[in-house]
mmCIF file of C-alpha atoms in Angstrom:
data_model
loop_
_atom_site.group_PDB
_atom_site.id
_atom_site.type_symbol
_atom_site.label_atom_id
_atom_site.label_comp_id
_atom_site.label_asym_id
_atom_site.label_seq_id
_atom_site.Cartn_x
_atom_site.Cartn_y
_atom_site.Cartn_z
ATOM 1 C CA UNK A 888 -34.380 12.125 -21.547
ATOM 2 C CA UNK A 889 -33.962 9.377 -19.281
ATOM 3 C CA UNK A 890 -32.922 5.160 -19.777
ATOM 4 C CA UNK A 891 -34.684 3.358 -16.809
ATOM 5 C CA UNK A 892 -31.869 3.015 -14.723
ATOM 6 C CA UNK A 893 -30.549 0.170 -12.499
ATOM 7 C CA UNK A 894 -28.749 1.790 -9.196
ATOM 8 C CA UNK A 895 -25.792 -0.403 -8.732
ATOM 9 C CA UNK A 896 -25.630 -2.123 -12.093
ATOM 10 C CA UNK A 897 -23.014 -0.924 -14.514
ATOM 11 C CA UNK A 898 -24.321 -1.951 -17.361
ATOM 12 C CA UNK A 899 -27.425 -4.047 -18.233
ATOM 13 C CA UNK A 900 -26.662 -7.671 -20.326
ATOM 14 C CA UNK A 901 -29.500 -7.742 -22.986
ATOM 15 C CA UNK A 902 -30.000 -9.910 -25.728
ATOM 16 C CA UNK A 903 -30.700 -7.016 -27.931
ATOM 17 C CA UNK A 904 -32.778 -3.941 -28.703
ATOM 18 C CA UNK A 905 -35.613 -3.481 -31.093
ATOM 19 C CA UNK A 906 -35.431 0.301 -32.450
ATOM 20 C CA UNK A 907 -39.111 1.366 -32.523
ATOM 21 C CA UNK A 908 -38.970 4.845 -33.734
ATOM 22 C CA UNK A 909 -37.638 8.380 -33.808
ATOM 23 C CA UNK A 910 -37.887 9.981 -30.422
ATOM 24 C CA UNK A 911 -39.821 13.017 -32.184
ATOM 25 C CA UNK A 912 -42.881 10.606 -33.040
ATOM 26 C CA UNK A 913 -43.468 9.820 -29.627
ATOM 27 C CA UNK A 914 -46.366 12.272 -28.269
ATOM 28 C CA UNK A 915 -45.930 12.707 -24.292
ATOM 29 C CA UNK A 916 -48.849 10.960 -22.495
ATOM 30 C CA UNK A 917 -49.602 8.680 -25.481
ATOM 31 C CA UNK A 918 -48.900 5.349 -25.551
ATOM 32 C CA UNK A 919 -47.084 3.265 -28.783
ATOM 33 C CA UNK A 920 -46.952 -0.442 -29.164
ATOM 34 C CA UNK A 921 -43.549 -2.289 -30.192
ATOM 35 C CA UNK A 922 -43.254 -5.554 -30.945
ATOM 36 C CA UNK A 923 -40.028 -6.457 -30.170
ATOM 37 C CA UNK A 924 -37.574 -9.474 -31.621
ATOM 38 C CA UNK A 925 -38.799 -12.878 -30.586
ATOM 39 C CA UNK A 926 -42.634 -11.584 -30.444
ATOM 40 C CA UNK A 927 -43.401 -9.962 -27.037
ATOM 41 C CA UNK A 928 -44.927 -6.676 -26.903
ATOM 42 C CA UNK A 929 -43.934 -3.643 -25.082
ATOM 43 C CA UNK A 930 -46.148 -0.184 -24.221
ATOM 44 C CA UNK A 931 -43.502 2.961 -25.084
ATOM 45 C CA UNK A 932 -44.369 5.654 -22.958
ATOM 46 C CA UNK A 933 -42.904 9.137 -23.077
ATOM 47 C CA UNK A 934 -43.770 11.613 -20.394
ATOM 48 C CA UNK A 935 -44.768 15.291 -20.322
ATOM 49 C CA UNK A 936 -41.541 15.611 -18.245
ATOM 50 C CA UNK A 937 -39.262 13.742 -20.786
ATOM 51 C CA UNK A 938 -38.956 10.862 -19.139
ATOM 52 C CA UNK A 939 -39.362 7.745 -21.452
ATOM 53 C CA UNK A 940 -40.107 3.724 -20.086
ATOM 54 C CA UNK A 941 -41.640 0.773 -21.250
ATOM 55 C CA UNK A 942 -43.643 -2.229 -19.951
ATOM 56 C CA UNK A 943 -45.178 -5.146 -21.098
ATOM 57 C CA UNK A 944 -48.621 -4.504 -23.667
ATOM 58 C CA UNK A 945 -50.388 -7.617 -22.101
ATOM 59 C CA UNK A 946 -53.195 -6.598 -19.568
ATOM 60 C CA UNK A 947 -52.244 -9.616 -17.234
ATOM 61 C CA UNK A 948 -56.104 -9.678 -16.248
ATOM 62 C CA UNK A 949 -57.778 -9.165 -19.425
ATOM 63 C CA UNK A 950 -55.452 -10.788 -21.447
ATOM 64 C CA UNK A 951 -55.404 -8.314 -24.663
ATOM 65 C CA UNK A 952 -52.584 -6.090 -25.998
ATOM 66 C CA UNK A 953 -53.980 -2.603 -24.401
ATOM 67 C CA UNK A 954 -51.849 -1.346 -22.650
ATOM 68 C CA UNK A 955 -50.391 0.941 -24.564
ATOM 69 C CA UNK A 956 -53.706 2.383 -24.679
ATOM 70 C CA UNK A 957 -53.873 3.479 -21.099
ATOM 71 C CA UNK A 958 -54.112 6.824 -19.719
ATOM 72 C CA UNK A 959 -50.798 7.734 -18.446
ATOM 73 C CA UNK A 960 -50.664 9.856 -14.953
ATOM 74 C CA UNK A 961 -49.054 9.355 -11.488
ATOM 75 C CA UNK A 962 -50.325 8.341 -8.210
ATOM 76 C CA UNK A 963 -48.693 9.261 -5.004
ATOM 77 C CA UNK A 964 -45.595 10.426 -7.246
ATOM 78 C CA UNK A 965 -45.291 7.190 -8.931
ATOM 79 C CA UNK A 966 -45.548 7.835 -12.738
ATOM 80 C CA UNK A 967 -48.255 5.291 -13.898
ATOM 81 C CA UNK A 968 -49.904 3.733 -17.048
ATOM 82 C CA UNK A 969 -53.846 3.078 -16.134
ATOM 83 C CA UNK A 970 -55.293 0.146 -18.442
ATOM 84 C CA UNK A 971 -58.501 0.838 -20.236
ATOM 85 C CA UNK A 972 -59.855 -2.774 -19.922
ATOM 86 C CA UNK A 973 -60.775 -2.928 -15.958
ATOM 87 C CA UNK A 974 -58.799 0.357 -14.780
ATOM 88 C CA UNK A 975 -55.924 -1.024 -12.554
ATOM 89 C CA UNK A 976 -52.848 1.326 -12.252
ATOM 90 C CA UNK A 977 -49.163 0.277 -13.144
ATOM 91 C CA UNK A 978 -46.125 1.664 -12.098
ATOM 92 C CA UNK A 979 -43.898 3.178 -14.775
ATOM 93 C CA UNK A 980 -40.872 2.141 -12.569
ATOM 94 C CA UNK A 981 -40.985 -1.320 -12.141
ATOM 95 C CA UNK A 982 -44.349 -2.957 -13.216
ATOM 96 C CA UNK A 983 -45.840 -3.754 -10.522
ATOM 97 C CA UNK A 984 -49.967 -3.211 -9.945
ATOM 98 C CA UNK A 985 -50.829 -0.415 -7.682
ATOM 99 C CA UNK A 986 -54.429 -2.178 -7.244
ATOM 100 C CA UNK A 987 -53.296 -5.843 -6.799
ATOM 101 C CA UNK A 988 -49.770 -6.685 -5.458
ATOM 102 C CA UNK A 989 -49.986 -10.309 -7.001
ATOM 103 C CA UNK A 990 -49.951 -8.903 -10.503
ATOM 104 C CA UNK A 991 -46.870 -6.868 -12.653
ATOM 105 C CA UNK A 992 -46.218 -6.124 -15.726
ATOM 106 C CA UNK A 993 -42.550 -6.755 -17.296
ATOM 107 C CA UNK A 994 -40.233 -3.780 -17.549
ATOM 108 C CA UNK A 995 -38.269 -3.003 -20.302
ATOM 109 C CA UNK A 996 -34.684 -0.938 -20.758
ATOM 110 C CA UNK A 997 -35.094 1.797 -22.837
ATOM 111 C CA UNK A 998 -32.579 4.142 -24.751
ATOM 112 C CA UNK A 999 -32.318 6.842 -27.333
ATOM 113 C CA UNK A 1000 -29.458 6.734 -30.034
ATOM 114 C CA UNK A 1001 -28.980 9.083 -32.521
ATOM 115 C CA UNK A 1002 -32.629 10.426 -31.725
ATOM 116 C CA UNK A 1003 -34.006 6.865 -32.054
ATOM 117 C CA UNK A 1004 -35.627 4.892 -29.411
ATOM 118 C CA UNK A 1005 -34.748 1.444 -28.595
ATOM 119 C CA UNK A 1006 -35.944 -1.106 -26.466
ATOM 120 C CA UNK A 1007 -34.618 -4.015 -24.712
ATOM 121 C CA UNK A 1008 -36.121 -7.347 -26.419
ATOM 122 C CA UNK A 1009 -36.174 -9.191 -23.245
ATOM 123 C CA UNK A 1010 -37.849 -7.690 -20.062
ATOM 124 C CA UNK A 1011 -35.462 -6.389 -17.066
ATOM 125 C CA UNK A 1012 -36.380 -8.816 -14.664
ATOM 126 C CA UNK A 1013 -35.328 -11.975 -17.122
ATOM 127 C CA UNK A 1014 -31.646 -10.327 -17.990
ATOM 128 C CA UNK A 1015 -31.320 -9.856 -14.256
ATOM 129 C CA UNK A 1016 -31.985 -13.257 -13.415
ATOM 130 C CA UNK A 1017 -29.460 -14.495 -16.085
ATOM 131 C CA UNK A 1018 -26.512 -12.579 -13.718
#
């Protein structure tokens, strides 16, 4: 089991986690939406691997919470998250659109704790900027 990991950073500043549920629940290659503290949405992804991240549920394009929905797979090595709405592939990593450099999704911290998963309410990129 793996947090998504920030080389260099010692610690990320958050303004809080959301649990969503007991690691056991999750089903590798299947999706789970969490709505976090404050209203956005995040896509929980565990992988057949073990591996666990999370990105924002908004297709940026279609505009509808789906993307926790997505078939989850890897191109090139790059674990990915594939929306059902017009098919455009995700990284896992960091977000960003493998078919359309002007669009990513947010990225989102996550953790296990006492065999719960947690996720950060506020996207990487935002508690980054607030260094």
């Amino acid at each position: 089991m793996t947090v998504i990991e920030l080389p260099g950073r010692a610690a990320l500043t958050t303004t809080g986690w959301t649990r969503a549920c007991p690691l056991d629940y999750l089903i590798p290659g299947r999706g789970v939406a969490v709505l976090l503290k404050g209203g956005r949405q995040a896509a929980l992804f565990l992988l057949p691997d073990g591996m666990l991240y999370a990105v924002g549920n908004i297709d940026p394009i279609g505009r509808a919470a789906v993307i926790s929905r997505g078939l989850v797979g890897d191109r090139a090595g790059t674990p990915v998250v594939i929306s059902p709405l017009l098919k455009q592939a995700y990284s896992l990593l960091d977000g960003r659109c493998l078919d359309n450099a002007d669009i990513a999704l947010p990225v989102y911290a996550v953790r296990v704790t006492d065999g719960v998963v947690a996720v950060t309410n506020t996207p990487v990129a935002d508690t980054l900027s607030a260094d």
